[in-house]
Coordinates of C-alpha atoms in Angstrom, one line a residue:
Chain A
M555 CA 82.6 54.1 -25.0
V556 CA 80.3 51.7 -23.2
L557 CA 77.5 49.9 -25.5
E558 CA 74.3 51.4 -24.2
A559 CA 70.6 51.4 -24.9
T560 CA 69.3 54.4 -23.0
M561 CA 65.3 55.4 -22.5
I562 CA 64.5 59.1 -21.7
C563 CA 61.7 59.8 -19.8
I564 CA 60.7 63.3 -20.4
D565 CA 58.1 65.2 -17.9
N566 CA 55.7 67.2 -19.7
S567 CA 53.2 67.9 -16.9
E568 CA 51.7 71.5 -16.2
W569 CA 54.6 72.3 -14.0
M570 CA 57.0 72.4 -17.1
R571 CA 55.6 75.9 -18.1
N572 CA 57.3 77.6 -15.2
G573 CA 60.0 80.0 -16.2
D574 CA 62.4 79.5 -13.5
Y575 CA 64.8 77.8 -16.1
S576 CA 65.5 79.9 -19.0
P577 CA 63.3 80.0 -21.3
S578 CA 60.9 77.4 -19.7
R579 CA 61.5 74.4 -17.9
F580 CA 59.8 72.5 -20.7
Q581 CA 62.7 74.4 -23.0
A582 CA 65.5 73.8 -20.8
Q583 CA 64.3 69.7 -20.4
A584 CA 64.2 69.6 -24.3
D585 CA 67.8 71.1 -24.8
A586 CA 69.1 68.6 -22.5
V587 CA 67.4 65.6 -24.1
S588 CA 69.0 66.6 -27.3
L589 CA 72.6 67.3 -25.7
I590 CA 72.4 64.0 -24.3
C591 CA 70.9 62.1 -27.1
G592 CA 74.2 63.6 -29.1
A593 CA 76.4 62.6 -26.4
K594 CA 75.2 59.0 -26.3
T595 CA 75.3 58.6 -30.3
Q596 CA 78.6 60.1 -30.7
S597 CA 80.2 58.2 -27.6
N598 CA 79.4 54.8 -29.3
P599 CA 77.8 54.7 -32.9
E600 CA 75.8 51.7 -32.0
N601 CA 74.3 53.3 -28.7
T602 CA 70.5 53.7 -29.1
V603 CA 68.1 56.1 -27.4
G604 CA 64.5 55.9 -26.9
I605 CA 62.2 58.7 -25.5
L606 CA 58.9 58.6 -23.6
T607 CA 56.6 61.5 -22.0
M608 CA 55.5 60.5 -18.6
A609 CA 52.7 63.1 -18.4
G610 CA 49.4 64.2 -20.7
K611 CA 47.2 61.5 -21.5
G612 CA 49.2 58.7 -20.5
V613 CA 53.1 57.4 -20.7
R614 CA 53.7 57.4 -24.2
V615 CA 56.5 56.2 -25.8
L616 CA 57.7 58.5 -28.8
T617 CA 60.4 56.7 -30.3
T618 CA 62.0 53.1 -28.9
P619 CA 65.6 53.0 -29.1
T620 CA 67.1 53.7 -32.0
S621 CA 70.5 55.2 -33.1
D622 CA 68.9 57.8 -35.7
L623 CA 69.4 61.1 -34.2
G624 CA 67.1 62.9 -36.5
K625 CA 64.3 60.8 -35.7
I626 CA 64.8 61.2 -31.9
L627 CA 65.0 65.0 -32.5
A628 CA 62.2 64.7 -34.5
C629 CA 59.8 63.6 -32.2
M630 CA 60.6 65.8 -29.5
H631 CA 59.2 68.5 -32.0
G632 CA 55.7 69.6 -31.4
L633 CA 55.2 68.0 -27.7
E634 CA 52.5 69.3 -25.6
M635 CA 52.5 70.0 -21.6
G636 CA 49.5 69.1 -19.6
G637 CA 48.7 66.7 -16.6
E638 CA 50.8 65.1 -14.2
M639 CA 53.6 63.0 -14.4
N640 CA 53.4 59.5 -13.6
L641 CA 56.8 58.4 -12.6
A642 CA 56.4 55.0 -11.8
A643 CA 54.5 53.8 -15.1
G644 CA 56.7 55.8 -17.0
I645 CA 60.2 53.9 -15.7
E646 CA 58.1 50.6 -16.0
I647 CA 57.4 50.9 -19.6
A648 CA 60.9 52.5 -20.2
Q649 CA 62.0 48.9 -18.8
L650 CA 59.9 47.3 -20.8
A651 CA 60.8 49.4 -23.9
L652 CA 64.5 48.3 -23.2
K653 CA 63.8 44.6 -22.7
H654 CA 63.0 44.8 -26.5
R655 CA 66.1 46.2 -27.7
Q656 CA 67.5 44.9 -30.5
N657 CA 71.2 44.2 -29.8
K658 CA 70.9 42.5 -26.4
L659 CA 74.5 43.1 -25.8
Q660 CA 73.8 46.8 -24.5
H661 CA 73.2 48.1 -21.2
Q662 CA 70.6 49.2 -20.2
R663 CA 69.8 53.1 -18.8
I664 CA 66.9 55.0 -17.8
I665 CA 67.7 58.9 -17.3
V666 CA 64.3 60.3 -15.6
F667 CA 63.8 64.2 -15.6
A668 CA 62.2 64.7 -12.4
G669 CA 60.3 68.2 -12.5
S670 CA 57.4 68.4 -11.1
P671 CA 56.2 66.9 -7.5
I672 CA 56.5 63.3 -7.2
K673 CA 53.1 61.5 -5.6
Y674 CA 54.5 58.3 -5.1
E675 CA 55.6 56.8 -1.8
K676 CA 59.4 56.1 -1.2
K677 CA 58.5 52.2 -0.7
V678 CA 56.7 52.2 -4.2
L679 CA 59.8 53.9 -5.6
E680 CA 62.1 51.5 -3.6
M681 CA 60.3 48.4 -5.1
I682 CA 60.6 49.8 -8.6
G683 CA 64.2 50.5 -7.7
K684 CA 64.7 47.0 -6.8
K685 CA 63.0 45.3 -9.8
L686 CA 65.6 47.8 -12.2
K687 CA 68.6 46.6 -10.2
K688 CA 67.2 43.0 -10.7
N689 CA 67.1 43.5 -14.5
S690 CA 70.5 45.3 -14.2
V691 CA 69.3 48.7 -15.5
A692 CA 70.9 51.7 -14.5
L693 CA 69.2 54.9 -13.9
D694 CA 70.2 58.7 -13.7
I695 CA 67.8 61.1 -12.0
V696 CA 67.7 64.9 -13.2
D697 CA 66.0 66.7 -10.0
F698 CA 64.8 70.0 -11.7
G699 CA 62.1 72.2 -11.1
E700 CA 59.9 72.1 -8.5
D701 CA 61.2 72.1 -5.1
E702 CA 59.0 70.0 -3.0
D703 CA 59.5 68.8 0.7
G704 CA 60.7 65.3 0.7
K705 CA 61.5 64.8 -3.2
P706 CA 65.2 64.7 -2.9
D707 CA 64.7 62.1 -0.3
K708 CA 62.6 60.0 -2.4
L709 CA 64.7 60.2 -5.2
E710 CA 68.3 59.6 -3.2
A711 CA 66.3 56.5 -1.9
F712 CA 64.8 55.6 -5.2
L713 CA 68.7 56.1 -6.5
A714 CA 70.2 53.9 -3.5
S715 CA 67.8 51.2 -4.1
V716 CA 68.9 51.1 -8.0
N717 CA 72.4 51.6 -7.6
N718 CA 74.7 48.8 -8.5
N719 CA 78.5 49.3 -8.5
D720 CA 77.6 53.3 -8.8
S721 CA 76.5 53.3 -12.2
S722 CA 73.5 55.2 -11.4
H723 CA 73.6 58.9 -10.4
I724 CA 71.5 61.8 -9.3
V725 CA 71.8 65.4 -10.3
H726 CA 69.8 68.3 -8.4
V727 CA 69.9 71.2 -10.6
P728 CA 68.4 74.5 -8.6
P729 CA 66.9 77.1 -10.7
G730 CA 69.1 79.8 -11.8
Q731 CA 70.7 81.5 -14.7
N732 CA 72.7 78.5 -15.5
A733 CA 70.9 76.2 -18.4
L734 CA 69.8 73.2 -17.1
S735 CA 72.0 71.2 -20.2
D736 CA 75.2 73.2 -19.1
V737 CA 75.0 71.8 -15.7
L738 CA 74.3 68.7 -16.9
I739 CA 77.4 68.6 -19.1
S740 CA 79.8 68.3 -16.0
T741 CA 77.8 65.7 -14.5
P742 CA 78.4 61.8 -14.3
V743 CA 74.8 61.8 -16.7
F744 CA 77.0 62.9 -19.2
T745 CA 80.7 62.0 -18.6
G746 CA 79.4 58.8 -17.2
D747 CA 79.8 57.0 -20.4
G748 CA 83.0 57.4 -21.0
E749 CA 85.5 59.8 -22.7
G750 CA 83.5 60.1 -25.9
G751 CA 81.1 62.2 -23.7
G752 CA 83.8 64.4 -22.9
G753 CA 84.5 65.2 -26.1
F754 CA 80.9 66.1 -27.0
A755 CA 80.7 67.9 -23.9
A756 CA 83.7 70.3 -24.7
H757 CA 82.6 70.9 -28.3
A758 CA 79.2 72.1 -26.6
A759 CA 80.9 73.9 -23.9
S760 CA 82.6 75.8 -26.5
V761 CA 79.3 77.4 -27.3
G762 CA 79.5 79.8 -24.2
V763 CA 80.4 77.6 -21.1
T764 CA 83.2 78.4 -19.0
N765 CA 83.0 75.3 -16.3
F766 CA 86.9 74.9 -16.6
D767 CA 89.1 75.2 -13.6
F768 CA 90.8 78.6 -14.6
G769 CA 87.9 79.8 -16.5
V770 CA 90.4 79.5 -19.7
D771 CA 89.0 77.5 -22.1
P772 CA 91.8 74.9 -23.2
N773 CA 90.4 74.6 -26.6
I774 CA 90.7 78.3 -27.2
D775 CA 94.1 78.6 -25.3
P776 CA 95.7 75.3 -24.4
E777 CA 99.0 76.9 -23.4
L778 CA 97.4 79.2 -20.7
A779 CA 95.3 76.7 -19.5
L780 CA 98.3 74.2 -19.3
A781 CA 100.5 76.9 -17.7
L782 CA 98.2 78.0 -14.9
R783 CA 97.5 74.3 -14.1
V784 CA 101.0 73.4 -14.0
S785 CA 101.6 76.5 -11.9
M786 CA 98.8 75.5 -9.6
E787 CA 100.4 72.1 -9.3
E788 CA 103.5 73.5 -8.7
E789 CA 102.5 76.1 -6.0
R790 CA 100.6 73.2 -4.2
A791 CA 103.8 71.2 -4.4
R792 CA 106.0 73.8 -3.0
Q793 CA 103.2 74.9 -0.1
E794 CA 103.9 71.0 1.1
A795 CA 107.3 71.1 1.2
A796 CA 107.7 74.2 2.8
A797 CA 105.2 73.1 5.4
K798 CA 107.4 70.0 6.0
K799 CA 110.8 71.3 5.6
A800 CA 110.3 74.6 7.9
A801 CA 113.6 76.7 8.4
E802 CA 115.5 74.4 6.4
E803 CA 118.3 76.4 4.5
S804 CA 119.5 73.2 2.6
S805 CA 115.9 72.9 1.0
N806 CA 116.9 76.6 -1.0
P807 CA 118.0 75.1 -4.2
E808 CA 115.2 72.8 -4.0
K809 CA 112.8 75.8 -3.7
E810 CA 114.5 77.7 -6.3
E811 CA 114.1 74.5 -8.8
E812 CA 110.4 74.6 -8.2
V813 CA 110.3 78.6 -8.5
Q814 CA 111.8 77.9 -11.8
P815 CA 108.9 76.0 -13.6
Q816 CA 106.6 78.7 -11.3
S817 CA 108.4 81.4 -13.2
D818 CA 108.0 79.7 -16.5
S819 CA 104.5 79.4 -16.1
Q820 CA 104.2 82.9 -15.4
H821 CA 106.1 83.5 -18.3
A822 CA 103.1 82.2 -20.0
T823 CA 101.2 85.1 -19.0
E824 CA 102.9 87.2 -21.4
Q825 CA 103.9 91.1 -20.4
V826 CA 104.3 89.8 -16.7
T827 CA 107.3 88.3 -18.0
D828 CA 109.2 91.7 -19.0
P829 CA 108.9 93.3 -15.5
M830 CA 109.4 90.1 -13.5
D831 CA 112.5 88.7 -15.2
E832 CA 114.5 91.0 -13.1
D833 CA 112.8 90.3 -9.8
D834 CA 113.5 86.3 -10.4
A835 CA 116.4 86.2 -8.6
L836 CA 114.9 88.4 -5.7
L837 CA 111.4 86.4 -5.9
K838 CA 113.6 83.3 -5.5
H839 CA 115.2 84.6 -2.4
A840 CA 111.8 86.0 -1.1
L841 CA 110.0 82.6 -1.4
A842 CA 112.9 80.8 0.0
L843 CA 112.9 83.0 3.2
S844 CA 108.9 82.4 3.2
M845 CA 109.8 79.3 4.1
N846 CA 110.7 80.4 7.7
I847 CA 107.1 80.9 8.3
P848 CA 105.8 77.5 7.2
G849 CA 102.6 77.4 9.4
S850 CA 100.8 80.7 8.7
D851 CA 102.4 80.9 5.4
S852 CA 101.0 77.7 3.8
S853 CA 97.8 78.0 5.6
A854 CA 97.1 81.3 4.3
G855 CA 98.6 80.8 1.2
D856 CA 96.0 77.4 0.7
A857 CA 93.2 79.7 1.6
E858 CA 94.5 82.3 -1.1
M859 CA 94.9 79.2 -3.4
S860 CA 91.5 77.8 -2.9
E861 CA 89.7 80.8 -3.6
A862 CA 91.6 82.9 -6.5
T863 CA 91.5 81.4 -9.7
N864 CA 93.6 82.9 -12.6
D865 CA 96.4 84.9 -10.7
Q866 CA 96.8 82.3 -8.3
E867 CA 100.8 82.0 -8.7
L868 CA 101.1 85.8 -9.2
A869 CA 99.0 86.5 -5.9
M870 CA 101.0 83.8 -3.9
A871 CA 104.3 85.1 -5.2
L872 CA 103.1 88.6 -4.5
Q873 CA 102.0 87.6 -0.7
M874 CA 104.9 85.9 -0.2
S875 CA 107.1 88.6 -0.7
M876 CA 104.8 91.1 1.0
Q877 CA 104.9 89.0 4.1
D878 CA 108.7 88.7 3.6
S879 CA 108.9 92.4 3.6
S880 CA 107.2 92.6 6.9
K881 CA 109.6 90.3 8.5
D882 CA 112.9 91.1 6.9
Q883 CA 113.0 94.8 6.1
S884 CA 116.9 94.5 4.9
S885 CA 116.9 92.0 2.3
E886 CA 113.4 92.5 1.3
S887 CA 113.9 96.0 0.9
D888 CA 114.5 95.6 -2.7
V889 CA 111.6 93.6 -3.2
S890 CA 109.2 95.5 -1.0
K891 CA 110.2 98.4 -2.9
V892 CA 109.4 97.0 -5.9
L893 CA 106.5 95.2 -5.3
G894 CA 105.3 98.0 -3.1
D895 CA 105.7 100.4 -5.7
Q896 CA 102.1 101.1 -6.4
S897 CA 102.2 102.5 -10.3
F898 CA 104.7 99.3 -11.0
M899 CA 102.2 96.9 -9.7
S900 CA 99.4 98.7 -11.6
S901 CA 101.6 98.1 -14.6
I902 CA 101.8 94.6 -13.9
L903 CA 98.1 94.0 -12.9
S904 CA 97.2 95.8 -15.8
S905 CA 99.1 93.9 -18.1
L906 CA 97.8 90.4 -16.9
P907 CA 95.3 88.8 -19.1
G908 CA 92.1 87.2 -17.4
V909 CA 93.2 89.0 -13.9
D910 CA 89.8 90.2 -12.2
P911 CA 90.1 92.9 -10.0
N912 CA 86.4 92.6 -9.4
D913 CA 86.6 89.4 -8.2
P914 CA 86.1 89.3 -4.5
N915 CA 88.9 86.5 -4.1
V916 CA 91.5 89.0 -5.6
K917 CA 90.2 91.8 -3.4
D918 CA 90.3 89.6 -0.1
L919 CA 94.0 88.8 -1.2
L920 CA 95.1 92.0 -1.5
A921 CA 93.1 93.4 1.6
S922 CA 95.0 90.6 3.3
L923 CA 98.3 92.0 2.6
P924 CA 99.7 93.2 5.9
G925 CA 99.2 97.0 6.2
Q926 CA 99.9 98.0 2.5
S927 CA 97.8 101.0 2.0
E928 CA 98.9 100.7 -2.0
S929 CA 96.9 97.5 -1.8
Q930 CA 94.1 99.4 -1.8
E931 CA 95.2 101.4 -4.6
K932 CA 96.2 98.4 -6.1
K933 CA 92.6 97.2 -6.0
N934 CA 91.1 99.9 -7.8
E935 CA 93.8 99.9 -10.4
D936 CA 92.9 96.3 -10.7
E937 CA 89.4 96.8 -11.4
Q938 CA 90.0 98.5 -14.6
P939 CA 92.0 96.0 -16.4
K940 CA 89.9 93.1 -15.3
D941 CA 86.8 94.8 -16.8
D942 CA 88.1 93.5 -20.0
K943 CA 88.1 89.9 -19.4
Chain B
M342 CA 51.6 56.3 -41.4
D343 CA 48.9 54.8 -43.7
V344 CA 47.4 57.1 -46.5
I345 CA 43.8 57.0 -45.9
K346 CA 41.8 56.0 -48.9
T347 CA 38.8 57.1 -50.2
Q348 CA 36.7 54.7 -48.8
Q349 CA 37.6 55.1 -45.3
I350 CA 37.3 58.7 -45.0
S351 CA 33.6 58.1 -44.4
P352 CA 33.8 55.4 -42.6
R353 CA 30.7 52.8 -42.6
P354 CA 30.2 51.0 -39.5
I355 CA 31.7 47.6 -40.0
E356 CA 29.2 44.9 -40.8
K357 CA 31.3 42.0 -41.7
V358 CA 34.9 40.8 -41.2
I359 CA 36.4 38.1 -43.7
V360 CA 39.4 36.8 -42.5
H361 CA 41.8 34.5 -44.8
P362 CA 43.3 31.3 -43.9
L363 CA 46.6 32.9 -44.1
V364 CA 46.5 35.4 -41.2
L365 CA 45.1 32.5 -39.1
L366 CA 48.0 30.2 -39.7
S367 CA 50.8 32.8 -38.8
I368 CA 49.2 34.0 -35.6
V369 CA 48.8 30.4 -34.7
D370 CA 52.2 29.5 -35.6
N371 CA 53.8 32.7 -33.7
Y372 CA 51.7 32.0 -30.9
N373 CA 53.0 28.3 -30.6
R374 CA 56.6 29.6 -31.0
V375 CA 56.8 32.6 -28.5
A376 CA 54.3 32.1 -25.6
K377 CA 52.6 28.6 -26.1
D378 CA 52.8 27.7 -22.4
T379 CA 52.7 31.0 -20.8
R380 CA 49.9 33.2 -20.0
K381 CA 51.5 36.1 -22.3
R382 CA 49.5 36.8 -25.4
V383 CA 50.8 37.8 -29.0
I384 CA 49.5 40.7 -30.6
G385 CA 49.7 42.2 -34.1
V386 CA 48.5 43.7 -36.8
L387 CA 45.9 43.0 -39.0
L388 CA 46.4 44.1 -42.9
G389 CA 43.9 44.0 -45.4
T390 CA 41.1 46.2 -47.5
S391 CA 37.9 47.4 -46.3
F392 CA 34.7 48.1 -48.7
K393 CA 31.5 49.3 -47.8
G394 CA 31.0 47.9 -44.5
T395 CA 33.1 44.6 -44.9
V396 CA 36.4 44.3 -43.7
D397 CA 38.9 41.7 -45.7
V398 CA 41.7 40.9 -43.6
T399 CA 44.4 39.1 -45.7
N400 CA 47.5 39.4 -44.0
S401 CA 49.2 40.0 -40.6
Y402 CA 52.4 39.9 -38.8
A403 CA 52.9 40.2 -34.8
V404 CA 54.6 43.1 -33.7
P405 CA 56.7 43.2 -30.1
F406 CA 54.5 43.4 -27.0
E407 CA 54.9 43.3 -23.5
E408 CA 52.3 44.0 -20.4
D409 CA 53.1 43.4 -16.9
E410 CA 50.9 40.9 -15.5
K411 CA 50.1 42.6 -12.2
D412 CA 49.6 46.2 -13.8
P413 CA 47.4 46.1 -16.7
S414 CA 48.1 49.7 -17.2
I415 CA 51.6 49.2 -17.9
W416 CA 51.8 47.8 -21.6
F417 CA 54.1 48.5 -24.6
L418 CA 54.1 48.2 -27.9
D419 CA 56.5 48.5 -30.5
H420 CA 54.9 51.1 -33.0
N421 CA 58.5 51.8 -34.7
Y422 CA 58.6 48.3 -35.3
H423 CA 55.0 48.2 -36.8
E424 CA 55.7 51.1 -38.9
S425 CA 58.7 49.8 -40.5
M426 CA 57.2 46.5 -41.0
F427 CA 54.2 48.2 -42.6
S428 CA 56.3 50.0 -44.9
M429 CA 57.8 47.0 -46.2
F430 CA 54.6 45.3 -46.8
K431 CA 53.4 48.0 -48.6
R432 CA 55.9 47.6 -50.9
I433 CA 54.9 44.1 -52.2
N434 CA 51.0 44.9 -52.1
A435 CA 50.2 48.3 -52.4
K436 CA 46.2 47.5 -51.8
E437 CA 46.7 46.2 -48.3
H438 CA 46.2 49.0 -45.5
V439 CA 46.1 48.9 -41.8
V440 CA 42.3 47.2 -41.2
G441 CA 43.0 46.6 -37.5
W442 CA 44.8 44.2 -35.0
Y443 CA 44.3 40.8 -33.3
S444 CA 44.9 39.3 -30.3
T445 CA 45.2 35.9 -29.1
G446 CA 43.2 36.8 -25.7
P447 CA 41.6 34.5 -25.3
K448 CA 39.2 37.1 -23.9
L449 CA 39.2 40.8 -23.7
R450 CA 41.4 42.5 -21.4
E451 CA 41.4 45.8 -19.4
N452 CA 44.0 47.5 -21.9
D453 CA 42.8 46.6 -25.1
L454 CA 40.6 49.6 -25.3
D455 CA 44.0 51.7 -25.0
I456 CA 45.9 49.6 -27.3
H457 CA 42.8 50.0 -29.8
R458 CA 43.1 53.9 -29.2
L459 CA 46.9 53.8 -30.5
F460 CA 45.6 52.2 -33.7
H461 CA 43.4 55.0 -34.3
N462 CA 46.4 56.8 -35.4
Y463 CA 46.7 54.2 -38.2
V464 CA 43.0 53.6 -39.2
P465 CA 39.9 55.6 -38.7
N466 CA 38.0 52.5 -37.3
P467 CA 40.4 50.0 -36.3
V468 CA 38.9 46.5 -35.8
L469 CA 39.9 44.1 -33.1
V470 CA 39.8 40.5 -34.0
I471 CA 40.4 37.9 -30.9
I472 CA 41.8 34.7 -32.3
D473 CA 41.4 31.4 -29.7
V474 CA 44.6 29.6 -30.5
Q475 CA 43.5 26.8 -28.2
P476 CA 39.7 26.0 -29.3
K477 CA 37.9 23.7 -26.9
E478 CA 35.1 23.4 -29.4
L479 CA 34.5 23.1 -33.0
G480 CA 33.5 26.1 -34.5
I481 CA 34.8 29.9 -35.7
P482 CA 37.8 30.4 -33.3
T483 CA 37.3 34.5 -34.0
K484 CA 35.7 37.2 -32.5
A485 CA 35.8 40.7 -33.7
Y486 CA 35.3 44.0 -32.4
Y487 CA 35.2 47.8 -32.8
D488 CA 34.7 50.5 -30.2
V489 CA 31.6 52.5 -30.2
E490 CA 31.9 56.0 -28.3
E491 CA 29.2 56.3 -25.8
V492 CA 27.8 59.4 -24.0
K493 CA 27.7 59.0 -20.3
E494 CA 26.3 61.1 -17.8
N495 CA 29.4 63.2 -17.1
A496 CA 31.7 63.1 -20.1
T497 CA 32.0 60.8 -23.4
Q498 CA 33.7 57.8 -22.9
K499 CA 34.9 55.2 -25.5
S500 CA 33.6 51.5 -24.6
Q501 CA 34.0 48.6 -26.4
K502 CA 30.7 46.8 -27.8
D503 CA 30.6 43.4 -28.8
I504 CA 29.1 43.5 -32.5
T505 CA 27.3 40.8 -33.9
L506 CA 29.9 40.6 -36.5
V507 CA 29.6 37.6 -39.4
V508 CA 32.8 36.5 -39.2
K509 CA 33.4 34.7 -42.2
I510 CA 36.4 32.7 -42.9
T511 CA 36.7 32.5 -46.6
P512 CA 37.5 28.9 -48.1
F513 CA 40.7 28.6 -50.0
S514 CA 40.4 31.3 -52.5
L515 CA 43.1 31.9 -55.2
A516 CA 42.0 35.8 -55.7
N517 CA 44.8 37.3 -53.8
S518 CA 48.6 36.2 -54.5
S519 CA 49.3 36.0 -51.1
E520 CA 47.2 33.0 -50.2
T521 CA 49.0 30.8 -52.9
L522 CA 51.5 30.3 -50.0
A523 CA 48.8 29.2 -47.8

C-alpha cells in the first residue's frame, strides 16, 4: 500500500495501428492503462495517476496526477494515433509533472509503454536515467510491439541506470494471443505496488485468465486449489526425503505419514477417493518400497512434477507404483494388477476433474511408464475426460 | 473549457490591451515570492473581457509551470490546475473569461509559441502579455503579443508578431468590484 504518484506515458505513434496484439496494439495498451489506473487507485486511495501521450504533434499531458479514476478514463477516450514516439521528452515531462504533485509525500513513478522503435542512443537514455535516479523516480518499462534490434538492450540499460533498490522493473511482452493486460497482471508492474494490487489482479483475472499454479482459480474452488498445493508440497518433501534416506526401512512410518496427507489431498479430487480408498494401504506399501530406488525415482519424479500440473500427485503415485511393479513382482502384483487394469484406470482418470489427457505432459508421463501397453490405451481414454476441462 | 461568448465568435484583431493594476500587483508579488533571484519565470492566465478589438484584462492567477533550462522544448504547464481555478473564478464573476496569458519574461522565449498554442484551446485569439518585473527604466512595463498565421513557401506556419498594441494601464477606477481590493 505504498503511497505513489504515477505518470503513465502512452505510445500513440503510427506503430500502434498494428494488430499483432488483439484487437490492436493501441487498444491493448489502453486496456492495460485502465487496469493499471484501477489497481493503483485501489491499492491506496491517496494514490494519484496522470497520463501523457508521447507521439502525435508532441508530448501532451492529458491529465496531471489525480486520484479521480473517472477523469483518467475519460481522457483516454478519443485518442488518435500518429507520428513518432518521443521517449526522452515524454519521460522528462512526466518527471516535471511529478515534481508538481500535490502531495509531496508520494513516491514518484513513471510507467512507460514502449511500443515503437527507439531512436535515441543508449547514452542519452542512460543520462535521463541518472537524472531520474537522482530525483528518486522509479521507472517501469513495458516493452511490447515493435521488435527492433537493440531495443531490449537499450531499455535494459535504461532500466539499470534508473534502478534503485529494485524499485524499477521492465517487462517484455511478445506478441501473441495473450492480452497485454493479462500478461501485465502477473508482473511486478502490478504486484510491485503491494498486496492491494494482488486483490485487484485476482478480481480482474476471474474475468477469464488462468495464470494460477494449477489451472484452478482459487476464487472458484479454493479447496481444490489448496489441496493441490498441499499435495504438491508434500510430494516435494517426500521426494527429498526419499532421496536422502535411501533404502531405509525405518523411514517407512515417516513415509506413511506423508502419504496420509497426500491421500487426503487426493480425497479432495472427488470420485477418485472411492476407488483409491481401498488402495491406500497398497499405495503406502508401494511408495515405501519406491524409496529403494531413490536416484532414478526422485529425478524422474521431479521431472514429471515440473511438467504435469493438475494431476501431479496422482501421476506420481501411479508412476511409483508402476515402477515398483516392475521391480517387485510378488508384493506389487496386487497393485500392478489393480493399476494395470485398463478399465479401472480409465474409470479413475475419467472421474478426475481437470485431468487433461491432451496435455502433452500427461502423455509423456504415461508413455514413460515402463512397458505398459495399457498405458497407451489409458492415454486414449484420458483424451475423453480431458475434453471437458 | 471556457464558453465562447458572442463577441468572441468572430474575433477581431486585437488593437488595444488594457491592464488593470490588480493584475500587475499580483504578478509582481507572485514573482517576488517564487522566482525572485532565479532565472525561472512565472506564467499565468489572464482573465477579462474583450470587446471590439479591445481586451480588458481585469484579473489573473499564476499556474504551476516548469521548463527545462537546457532544452526549451521540455515544458510542463498544469492545465488541470488552470481549469479548476478558472471554474472557481467564474463563480464570483461570470463575465470574466480567459483572454490570454502572461509571462514574466523578461523577453520572449522559444517555447512561448507552443504555450500560446495551448491557450488556443481556451480562447480563440489569446494574447500574451510580458510583464517586466524588474524594470530598469521608467515607462510601461508591459508588452503584448498575439500570434499570426503566416504562409511560408512550404507550409503554413504560425509566428508571433509584435503588434503595436497600445497597452494602456488604466488608472485606479472603481468600475469593477475586484479593483476596490487594489
